[in-house]
């Protein structure tokens, strides 16, 4: 086997998605402990926005600054190299998470046993479903009183639209929590009674009627367990890796990240079933990881928060071949050759210059303003990976120049901040006025502050009542489209890439428009073909 194939076979790149507080940071930390990447709990900086900090965006940016190092966490486990890509749970940074999901090969979804499926989880899982990303569900905080396991499985199926197959089952819950029956490995993990802090020994057995089970957890609990397992066999499909890989079937595990319970089982199943780096579609062909020539794409750009160092860090996911330091690569959009003398690789607690990286890996490239989110880098081939989609923003405001002498700086600043993906820019057809759309209101403050401190430009905003940005799919020469464009001319604009967008002021307008102009299709996402 060639070195490249070996390296690909070792790698698994994934993201953990969850509603804030479900336990993403805790689970990440426990996974890193298993990998020996960190020595003690508490070493991973939470990338979560602390409660009460929502009005203080500088504090948030400071925390995000810290989190650059934790954007990618790599560790080794049983001969595998595992890359965890960080996905901010805070809804104001949801776009960041959506983009990161284009760079993962699978995800683990964390659900709080008491709160069940929450809003942010629903949105993120929807994005994963659109892309058929393989998902494993981890139901966390079993040491607390929570919902019944079967009710939760139903809720996961209904709210997230998944087809689940439980691969473990809790025995009791909260104060009665005794342990976990591991369907995948056929054993029972007992939760130590007194302190409930250490993992008890595993009771192994081949037969569910084994009396060892009654001894271990008591006759009553054993009888319930047998009934529940029977129910599982009747109701749920058998686990099938192909269905999981295609995004048609999602295994579920139960545990408690804080108590390190059920985490090793999750990790062991993960390395066995989760996909290695996957091929990726480009505008000309499907690119396979094992191809000799390097290709990759930029899914995230992080501004340096230190005002003394204006550079940015662009995160590249390697799709194929070997990425080498100081080699000439092509930035396809600009048809520009570039060399990188200090590409960074990321580890749990540091980043380091690397000479070589392989498919599935993420490298950080220092950038002075060349890159844009979604850019493709290749060894010379002129092809581009399918774009990273934009989703309709939730907030819209006009942006005005507040210092006529700094118009150029303002334009440059807006341009670069949009390239970083901080927000989206729309330009009205009618009068060229500029509109900024964001996922969270917080971004307006971030933009204003950064325009002033990084570009010396000043801006003000004006409110605008828009419900959604709709990307238009229509035959622009048709009478129907012309009529639509004439009637809606005040709301017609272009996004940053010149694509036609209709700004709808209410869901009622969208509904009426679609009835009246059935051949003018409106999409809430920029990528629909
Ligand atoms: P997040 O990254 O998804 O936002 O969640 P995070 O891991 O920070 O966990 C949120 C809270 O839930 C934390 O408590 C954490 O200790 C707790 N937690 C995580 N896993 C478990 C679990 O298995 N059982 C129980 N009982 N709690 C769990 P916190 O009080 O908000 O923060 P901290 O001060 O303890 O860090």
Coordinates of C-alpha atoms and ligand atoms in Angstrom, one line a residue:
X1 CA 0.0 0.0 0.0
X2 CA 1.3 3.4 -0.8
X3 CA 2.1 5.9 2.0
X4 CA -0.8 8.1 0.8
X5 CA -3.3 5.3 1.0
X6 CA -2.1 4.4 4.5
X7 CA -2.4 7.9 5.7
X8 CA -6.0 8.2 4.2
X9 CA -7.0 4.9 5.9
X10 CA -5.9 6.3 9.3
X11 CA -7.9 9.5 9.1
X12 CA -11.3 10.4 10.3
X13 CA -12.4 14.0 10.3
X14 CA -15.6 14.9 12.0
X15 CA -17.6 17.6 13.9
X16 CA -19.6 17.5 17.0
X17 CA -22.9 19.4 16.8
X18 CA -25.2 20.3 19.6
X19 CA -27.4 23.0 21.1
X20 CA -25.3 25.0 23.6
X21 CA -24.9 23.3 26.9
X22 CA -25.7 19.8 25.7
X23 CA -22.1 18.8 26.5
X24 CA -20.1 19.3 23.3
X25 CA -17.0 20.7 25.1
X26 CA -17.1 18.0 27.8
X27 CA -17.4 15.2 25.2
X28 CA -14.6 16.7 23.1
X29 CA -12.4 16.8 26.2
X30 CA -13.1 13.2 27.1
X31 CA -12.3 12.1 23.6
X32 CA -9.0 13.9 23.8
X33 CA -8.2 12.3 27.1
X34 CA -8.7 8.9 25.5
X35 CA -6.4 9.9 22.7
X36 CA -3.8 11.0 25.3
X37 CA -3.8 14.4 23.5
X38 CA -4.4 16.1 26.8
X39 CA -3.5 14.9 30.3
X40 CA -6.2 16.4 32.5
X41 CA -9.8 17.5 32.3
X42 CA -10.3 21.3 32.0
X43 CA -7.5 21.6 29.4
X44 CA -9.9 22.4 26.5
X45 CA -11.0 26.0 26.4
X46 CA -14.7 26.1 25.9
X47 CA -15.5 27.8 22.6
X48 CA -18.9 28.5 23.9
X49 CA -20.0 32.1 24.5
X50 CA -20.4 32.5 28.2
X51 CA -23.8 33.3 29.4
X52 CA -24.4 37.0 29.8
X53 CA -21.7 37.9 27.4
X54 CA -24.0 38.4 24.4
X55 CA -24.0 42.2 24.7
X56 CA -20.3 42.3 24.9
X57 CA -19.1 41.3 21.4
X58 CA -15.4 42.2 22.1
X59 CA -15.4 39.6 24.9
X60 CA -16.9 37.1 22.4
X61 CA -14.3 37.9 19.8
X62 CA -11.6 37.6 22.4
X63 CA -13.0 34.1 23.2
X64 CA -13.1 33.3 19.5
X65 CA -9.5 34.5 19.2
X66 CA -8.6 32.0 21.9
X67 CA -10.5 29.4 20.1
X68 CA -8.4 29.6 16.9
X69 CA -6.1 27.0 18.4
X70 CA -9.1 24.8 19.2
X71 CA -10.7 25.2 15.8
X72 CA -9.2 21.8 14.9
X73 CA -8.3 19.3 17.5
X74 CA -6.3 16.3 16.3
X75 CA -5.5 13.2 18.3
X76 CA -4.5 9.6 17.8
X77 CA -6.4 6.6 19.0
X78 CA -5.7 3.0 18.2
X79 CA -3.7 3.8 15.2
X80 CA -6.2 6.3 13.8
X81 CA -5.7 10.0 13.3
X82 CA -8.8 11.8 14.4
X83 CA -9.5 15.4 13.5
X84 CA -12.4 17.1 15.4
X85 CA -13.5 20.3 13.7
X86 CA -15.0 22.8 16.1
X87 CA -18.5 24.0 15.4
X88 CA -19.7 27.0 17.4
X89 CA -23.1 26.2 19.1
X90 CA -24.0 29.9 19.6
X91 CA -26.7 30.7 17.0
X92 CA -25.1 34.0 16.0
X93 CA -22.3 32.0 14.6
X94 CA -24.4 29.4 12.9
X95 CA -23.0 30.3 9.5
X96 CA -19.5 29.3 10.7
X97 CA -20.8 26.0 11.7
X98 CA -22.7 25.4 8.4
X99 CA -19.5 26.1 6.5
X100 CA -17.4 23.8 8.8
X101 CA -19.9 21.0 8.1
X102 CA -18.8 21.1 4.4
X103 CA -15.3 20.0 5.6
X104 CA -16.3 17.0 7.8
X105 CA -16.8 13.5 6.7
X106 CA -19.2 12.6 9.6
X107 CA -20.7 14.1 12.7
X108 CA -21.7 13.2 16.2
X109 CA -24.9 14.9 17.4
X110 CA -25.0 15.4 21.2
X111 CA -28.5 15.6 22.8
X112 CA -29.3 16.4 26.4
X113 CA -31.3 13.5 28.0
X114 CA -33.5 16.0 29.9
X115 CA -33.9 18.7 27.3
X116 CA -34.3 16.4 24.4
X117 CA -33.9 17.7 20.8
X118 CA -33.3 21.5 20.9
X119 CA -33.7 24.2 18.3
X120 CA -30.1 24.6 17.2
X121 CA -29.6 20.8 16.9
X122 CA -32.6 20.7 14.6
X123 CA -31.2 23.3 12.3
X124 CA -27.7 21.8 12.2
X125 CA -29.0 18.3 11.6
X126 CA -31.1 19.6 8.7
X127 CA -27.9 20.9 7.1
X128 CA -26.2 17.5 7.6
X129 CA -29.2 15.7 6.1
X130 CA -29.1 17.9 3.0
X131 CA -25.6 16.6 2.5
X132 CA -26.2 13.0 3.5
X133 CA -23.4 13.3 6.1
X134 CA -23.2 10.1 8.3
X135 CA -24.3 10.9 11.8
X136 CA -24.0 9.2 15.2
X137 CA -26.3 10.4 18.0
X138 CA -24.9 10.6 21.6
X139 CA -27.6 11.1 24.3
X140 CA -25.7 12.7 27.2
X141 CA -26.2 13.4 30.9
X142 CA -27.6 10.0 31.8
X143 CA -26.6 10.6 35.4
X144 CA -29.4 13.1 35.6
X145 CA -33.2 12.5 35.6
X146 CA -34.3 12.8 32.0
X147 CA -36.7 11.5 29.4
X148 CA -37.5 7.9 28.9
X149 CA -35.0 6.3 26.4
X150 CA -37.7 5.2 24.0
X151 CA -39.5 8.5 24.1
X152 CA -36.2 10.2 23.3
X153 CA -35.5 7.9 20.4
X154 CA -39.0 8.8 19.0
X155 CA -38.3 12.5 19.5
X156 CA -34.9 12.2 17.7
X157 CA -36.7 10.4 14.8
X158 CA -39.5 12.9 14.5
X159 CA -37.8 16.2 15.2
X160 CA -34.6 15.5 13.4
X161 CA -36.1 13.3 10.6
X162 CA -33.6 10.5 11.3
X163 CA -34.0 6.7 11.2
X164 CA -32.3 5.6 14.4
X165 CA -30.9 2.3 15.6
X166 CA -29.9 2.2 19.3
X167 CA -26.5 0.6 19.8
X168 CA -26.6 1.0 23.5
X169 CA -29.3 1.2 26.1
X170 CA -29.3 2.9 29.6
X171 CA -30.1 0.8 32.6
X172 CA -32.1 3.1 34.8
X173 CA -31.6 6.9 34.9
X174 CA -30.7 9.7 37.2
X175 CA -30.3 8.4 40.8
X176 CA -31.3 4.9 39.6
X177 CA -28.7 4.9 36.8
X178 CA -26.9 1.6 36.9
X179 CA -25.0 1.5 33.7
X180 CA -25.2 0.9 30.0
X181 CA -26.0 -2.2 28.0
X182 CA -23.8 -2.0 25.0
X183 CA -25.6 -3.7 22.1
X184 CA -22.7 -3.1 19.8
X185 CA -20.2 -5.0 22.0
X186 CA -22.6 -7.3 23.9
X187 CA -21.7 -6.3 27.4
X188 CA -22.8 -4.2 30.4
X189 CA -20.8 -1.4 31.7
X190 CA -21.6 -0.7 35.3
X191 CA -21.6 2.7 36.8
X192 CA -19.8 2.5 40.2
X193 CA -22.3 3.0 42.9
X194 CA -20.8 5.0 45.6
X195 CA -19.2 7.9 43.9
X196 CA -20.6 7.5 40.4
X197 CA -17.4 8.8 39.1
X198 CA -15.5 5.9 37.8
X199 CA -16.4 3.4 35.2
X200 CA -17.1 0.0 36.8
X201 CA -15.9 -3.2 35.2
X202 CA -17.7 -4.5 32.1
X203 CA -19.8 -7.6 32.5
X204 CA -19.4 -9.6 29.4
X205 CA -21.9 -12.2 28.2
X206 CA -23.1 -14.0 25.1
X207 CA -26.7 -14.6 26.1
X208 CA -29.2 -12.0 27.3
X209 CA -30.7 -14.7 29.6
X210 CA -27.4 -15.2 31.4
X211 CA -28.0 -15.0 35.2
X212 CA -24.8 -12.9 35.5
X213 CA -26.9 -10.0 34.4
X214 CA -29.4 -10.5 37.2
X215 CA -26.5 -10.6 39.7
X216 CA -25.0 -7.5 38.3
X217 CA -28.0 -5.2 38.1
X218 CA -30.8 -7.0 40.1
X219 CA -33.7 -9.1 38.8
X220 CA -36.1 -6.3 38.2
X221 CA -33.7 -4.2 36.2
X222 CA -32.6 -7.3 34.3
X223 CA -36.2 -8.2 33.4
X224 CA -36.9 -4.7 32.2
X225 CA -33.7 -4.8 30.2
X226 CA -34.7 -8.0 28.5
X227 CA -38.1 -6.6 27.6
X228 CA -36.6 -3.5 26.2
X229 CA -34.0 -5.4 24.1
X230 CA -36.8 -7.5 22.7
X231 CA -38.7 -4.3 21.8
X232 CA -35.6 -2.9 20.1
X233 CA -35.3 -6.0 18.0
X234 CA -38.9 -5.7 16.9
X235 CA -39.1 -2.0 16.3
X236 CA -35.7 -0.8 15.0
X237 CA -33.8 -2.0 11.9
X238 CA -30.5 -3.8 12.3
X239 CA -27.4 -1.7 12.0
X240 CA -26.1 -1.6 8.5
X241 CA -22.9 0.3 7.8
X242 CA -23.8 1.2 4.2
X243 CA -27.1 2.8 5.3
X244 CA -25.2 4.8 7.9
X245 CA -22.6 5.9 5.4
X246 CA -25.3 7.1 3.0
X247 CA -27.0 9.1 5.7
X248 CA -30.0 6.8 5.8
X249 CA -29.5 5.3 9.3
X250 CA -28.2 6.8 12.5
X251 CA -26.9 4.8 15.4
X252 CA -27.6 6.1 18.9
X253 CA -25.4 5.8 22.0
X254 CA -26.2 6.8 25.6
X255 CA -23.8 8.0 28.2
X256 CA -22.5 10.7 30.4
X257 CA -19.6 12.8 29.1
X258 CA -19.0 14.4 32.4
X259 CA -18.6 11.1 34.1
X260 CA -16.7 9.6 31.2
X261 CA -19.4 7.0 30.9
X262 CA -20.2 5.5 27.5
X263 CA -17.6 7.7 25.9
X264 CA -15.0 4.9 25.2
X265 CA -17.8 2.8 23.7
X266 CA -18.8 5.7 21.5
X267 CA -15.2 6.2 20.3
X268 CA -14.6 2.5 19.7
X269 CA -17.7 2.3 17.5
X270 CA -16.8 5.5 15.8
X271 CA -13.4 4.4 14.7
X272 CA -14.9 1.2 13.4
X273 CA -17.8 2.6 11.4
X274 CA -17.1 6.3 10.7
X275 CA -15.9 7.1 7.2
X276 CA -12.4 7.9 6.1
X277 CA -11.8 11.1 4.0
X278 CA -14.5 11.0 1.2
X279 CA -14.3 12.0 -2.5
X280 CA -15.7 15.5 -3.3
X281 CA -17.6 16.8 -6.3
X282 CA -16.0 19.6 -8.3
X283 CA -17.4 21.6 -11.3
X284 CA -15.6 19.2 -13.6
X285 CA -15.3 15.8 -11.9
X286 CA -15.4 13.8 -8.7
X287 CA -12.0 14.2 -6.9
X288 CA -10.9 11.1 -4.9
X289 CA -8.6 11.3 -1.9
X290 CA -6.1 8.8 -3.2
X291 CA -5.3 10.9 -6.3
X292 CA -1.6 11.9 -6.3
X293 CA -2.1 15.6 -6.9
X294 CA -3.0 17.9 -4.0
X295 CA -6.4 19.6 -4.0
X296 CA -8.2 21.3 -1.2
X297 CA -10.7 24.1 -0.3
X298 CA -11.0 26.9 2.2
X299 CA -13.9 26.5 4.5
X300 CA -13.1 29.1 7.2
X301 CA -11.1 32.3 7.5
X302 CA -10.2 33.6 10.9
X303 CA -9.1 37.1 11.4
X304 CA -6.3 37.7 13.8
X305 CA -7.6 39.5 16.8
X306 CA -4.2 40.9 17.6
X307 CA -4.1 44.4 16.0
X308 CA -0.3 44.2 15.6
X309 CA -0.7 41.2 13.2
X310 CA -3.3 42.0 10.6
X311 CA -3.0 38.6 8.9
X312 CA -5.7 36.1 8.7
X313 CA -5.6 32.3 9.0
X314 CA -7.4 30.4 6.2
X315 CA -8.4 26.8 7.0
X316 CA -7.9 24.4 4.1
X317 CA -9.5 20.9 4.1
X318 CA -7.3 18.6 2.0
X319 CA -9.4 16.6 -0.4
X320 CA -6.7 14.7 -2.3
X321 CA -3.0 14.1 -2.6
X322 CA -0.2 15.3 -0.3
X323 CA 0.0 18.9 0.6
X324 CA 3.7 20.0 0.9
X325 CA 5.3 23.1 2.5
X326 CA 7.0 25.5 0.0
X327 CA 5.4 23.8 -3.1
X328 CA 3.7 25.9 -5.8
X329 CA -0.1 25.6 -5.7
X330 CA -2.8 27.3 -7.8
X331 CA -5.5 29.5 -6.3
X332 CA -7.9 28.6 -9.0
X333 CA -10.3 31.7 -8.8
X334 CA -7.4 34.1 -9.3
X335 CA -5.3 31.8 -11.5
X336 CA -2.5 32.7 -9.1
X337 CA 0.4 30.5 -8.1
X338 CA 1.1 30.5 -4.3
X339 CA 3.7 29.0 -2.0
X340 CA 3.3 28.5 1.7
X341 CA 6.3 28.6 3.9
X342 CA 4.7 28.0 7.2
X343 CA 1.5 26.0 6.9
X344 CA 0.1 25.1 10.3
X345 CA -1.2 21.8 11.6
X346 CA -3.4 21.7 14.6
X347 CA -3.2 19.6 17.7
X348 CA -5.2 19.6 20.9
X349 CA -3.2 22.2 22.6
X350 CA -1.0 23.8 20.0
X351 CA -0.4 24.5 16.3
X352 CA 2.8 23.7 14.5
X353 CA 4.4 24.2 11.1
X354 CA 4.2 21.0 9.1
X355 CA 6.0 19.8 6.0
X356 CA 3.3 17.4 4.8
X357 CA -0.4 16.9 5.3
X358 CA -2.8 14.4 3.9
X359 CA -6.5 14.1 2.9
X360 CA -8.8 14.6 5.8
X361 CA -6.3 17.0 7.5
X362 CA -6.8 20.7 7.9
X363 CA -3.9 23.1 7.4
X364 CA -3.9 26.7 8.4
X365 CA -2.4 29.1 5.9
X366 CA -1.4 32.7 6.7
X367 CA -3.3 35.1 4.4
X368 CA -3.0 38.7 3.7
X369 CA -6.3 39.0 1.9
X370 CA -6.0 36.7 -1.1
X371 CA -8.5 34.0 0.0
X372 CA -12.2 33.8 0.0
X373 CA -14.4 31.2 1.7
X374 CA -15.0 28.4 -0.8
X375 CA -11.8 28.9 -2.7
X376 CA -10.1 25.9 -4.3
X377 CA -6.4 25.2 -4.3
X378 CA -4.8 22.6 -6.6
X379 CA -1.5 21.4 -7.9
X380 CA -2.3 23.2 -11.2
X381 CA -5.6 21.8 -12.4
X382 CA -8.3 24.3 -13.2
X383 CA -11.3 23.1 -11.3
X384 CA -13.3 24.3 -8.4
X385 CA -15.0 22.4 -5.7
X386 CA -18.7 22.9 -5.5
X387 CA -19.4 26.1 -3.6
X388 CA -20.0 26.5 0.0
X389 CA -23.6 27.6 0.2
X390 CA -25.0 30.8 1.8
X391 CA -28.1 30.5 3.8
X392 CA -30.7 33.3 4.0
X393 CA -29.7 35.7 6.8
X394 CA -32.2 36.5 9.5
X395 CA -31.4 40.2 9.9
X396 CA -31.1 42.9 7.3
X397 CA -29.9 46.5 7.5
X398 CA -28.8 49.2 5.0
X399 CA -25.1 50.1 5.5
X400 CA -24.1 53.8 5.0
X401 CA -20.8 55.4 4.8
X402 CA -20.3 57.8 7.8
X403 CA -17.0 59.4 6.6
X404 CA -17.1 60.5 2.9
X405 CA -13.3 60.7 2.8
X406 CA -13.0 57.0 3.6
X407 CA -15.2 55.5 1.0
X408 CA -12.4 53.3 -0.5
X409 CA -11.5 51.9 2.9
X410 CA -15.1 51.2 3.7
X411 CA -15.5 49.3 0.4
X412 CA -12.3 47.3 1.0
X413 CA -13.3 46.5 4.6
X414 CA -16.8 45.3 3.6
X415 CA -15.3 43.3 0.8
X416 CA -12.8 41.5 3.0
X417 CA -15.2 40.9 5.9
X418 CA -17.7 39.4 3.5
X419 CA -14.9 37.1 2.1
X420 CA -14.3 36.0 5.7
X421 CA -18.0 35.1 5.9
X422 CA -18.8 37.5 8.8
X423 CA -22.0 38.5 7.0
X424 CA -23.6 38.7 3.5
X425 CA -23.7 41.7 1.2
X426 CA -26.7 42.4 -1.1
X427 CA -26.8 45.3 -3.6
X428 CA -30.2 46.6 -4.7
X429 CA -30.7 46.7 -8.5
X430 CA -32.7 49.8 -8.3
X431 CA -30.2 52.2 -6.7
X432 CA -27.1 50.2 -5.8
X433 CA -27.7 50.7 -2.1
X434 CA -25.8 48.1 0.0
X435 CA -27.6 45.8 2.5
X436 CA -25.8 43.7 5.1
X437 CA -27.5 40.4 6.1
X438 CA -26.5 38.5 9.2
X439 CA -27.6 35.5 11.2
X440 CA -27.3 37.3 14.5
X441 CA -27.7 40.9 15.4
X442 CA -24.3 40.7 17.1
X443 CA -22.5 40.7 13.8
X444 CA -23.5 44.4 13.1
X445 CA -21.5 45.5 16.1
X446 CA -18.6 43.3 15.1
X447 CA -18.6 44.7 11.6
X448 CA -18.8 48.3 12.7
X449 CA -16.0 47.8 15.2
X450 CA -13.7 46.0 12.8
X451 CA -14.3 48.5 10.0
X452 CA -13.2 51.2 12.2
X453 CA -10.2 49.5 13.9
X454 CA -8.9 47.5 11.0
X455 CA -9.8 49.7 8.0
X456 CA -10.2 53.2 9.4
X457 CA -13.7 53.4 8.0
X458 CA -16.9 54.4 9.7
X459 CA -20.4 53.1 9.0
X460 CA -23.9 53.5 10.3
X461 CA -26.9 51.2 9.7
X462 CA -30.5 51.9 8.8
X463 CA -33.3 49.4 9.7
X464 CA -34.9 47.4 6.9
X465 CA -37.8 45.1 7.3
X466 CA -37.0 42.0 5.3
X467 CA -38.0 38.5 6.2
X468 CA -35.8 36.3 4.0
X469 CA -33.3 36.5 1.1
X470 CA -34.5 34.2 -1.7
X471 CA -32.1 33.1 -4.4
X472 CA -34.0 33.0 -7.7
X473 CA -34.1 30.1 -10.1
X474 CA -35.9 31.1 -13.3
X475 CA -35.5 31.6 -17.0
X476 CA -34.6 35.3 -17.0
X477 CA -35.8 35.7 -20.6
X478 CA -39.3 34.4 -19.9
X479 CA -42.3 36.8 -19.8
X480 CA -43.1 35.4 -16.3
X481 CA -39.7 36.4 -14.9
X482 CA -39.8 39.8 -16.5
X483 CA -43.3 40.4 -15.0
X484 CA -42.1 39.2 -11.6
X485 CA -39.0 41.4 -11.8
X486 CA -41.0 44.5 -12.8
X487 CA -43.6 44.0 -10.0
X488 CA -40.9 43.4 -7.3
X489 CA -38.2 45.8 -8.6
X490 CA -37.8 47.5 -5.2
X491 CA -36.8 44.1 -3.7
X492 CA -34.5 42.8 -6.4
X493 CA -30.8 42.7 -5.7
X494 CA -27.6 40.8 -6.3
X495 CA -25.5 38.9 -3.8
X496 CA -21.8 39.3 -3.6
X497 CA -21.2 37.0 -6.5
X498 CA -23.8 38.7 -8.8
X499 CA -26.5 36.1 -8.3
X500 CA -30.1 37.4 -8.4
X501 CA -31.8 37.6 -5.1
X502 CA -35.4 38.6 -4.1
X503 CA -35.7 40.2 -0.7
X504 CA -39.1 39.1 0.7
X505 CA -40.7 41.2 3.4
X506 CA -42.8 38.4 4.8
X507 CA -43.6 34.7 4.5
X508 CA -47.0 35.7 3.1
X509 CA -45.2 37.5 0.3
X510 CA -43.2 34.4 -0.5
X511 CA -46.3 32.3 -0.5
X512 CA -48.2 34.7 -2.8
X513 CA -45.3 35.1 -5.1
X514 CA -44.8 31.4 -5.5
X515 CA -48.5 31.0 -6.4
X516 CA -48.5 33.8 -8.9
X517 CA -45.2 32.9 -10.5
X518 CA -44.8 29.2 -10.3
X519 CA -41.9 29.1 -12.7
X520 CA -39.9 31.6 -10.6
X521 CA -38.5 29.3 -7.9
X522 CA -37.3 30.9 -4.7
X523 CA -34.6 29.2 -2.5
X524 CA -33.4 30.1 1.0
X525 CA -30.0 28.8 0.2
X526 CA -27.7 29.9 -2.6
X527 CA -26.8 26.4 -3.8
X528 CA -29.7 24.6 -5.3
X529 CA -28.6 23.0 -8.6
Ligands
LIG1 P1 -21.5 22.7 25.3 O1 -20.1 22.7 24.9 O2 -22.4 21.8 24.5 O3 -22.1 24.1 25.4 O4 -21.6 22.1 26.8 P2 -20.5 21.8 27.9 O5 -19.7 20.7 27.6 O6 -19.9 23.1 28.3 O7 -21.5 21.4 29.1 C1 -22.6 22.2 29.6 C2 -22.8 21.9 31.0 O8 -23.3 20.5 31.1 C3 -21.6 22.0 31.9 O9 -21.9 22.4 33.2 C4 -21.1 20.5 32.0 O10 -20.3 20.3 33.1 C5 -22.4 19.8 32.0 N1 -22.4 18.4 31.5 C6 -21.8 17.9 30.4 N2 -21.9 16.5 30.4 C7 -22.6 16.2 31.5 C8 -23.1 14.9 32.0 O11 -22.8 13.9 31.4 N3 -23.8 15.0 33.1 C9 -24.0 16.1 33.8 N4 -24.7 16.0 35.0 N5 -23.6 17.3 33.4 C10 -22.9 17.4 32.2 P3 -21.9 23.9 33.6 O12 -22.3 23.9 35.0 O13 -22.6 24.8 32.7 O14 -20.4 24.3 33.3 P4 -19.1 23.9 34.2 O15 -19.0 25.1 35.1 O16 -19.4 22.7 35.0 O17 -18.1 23.8 33.2

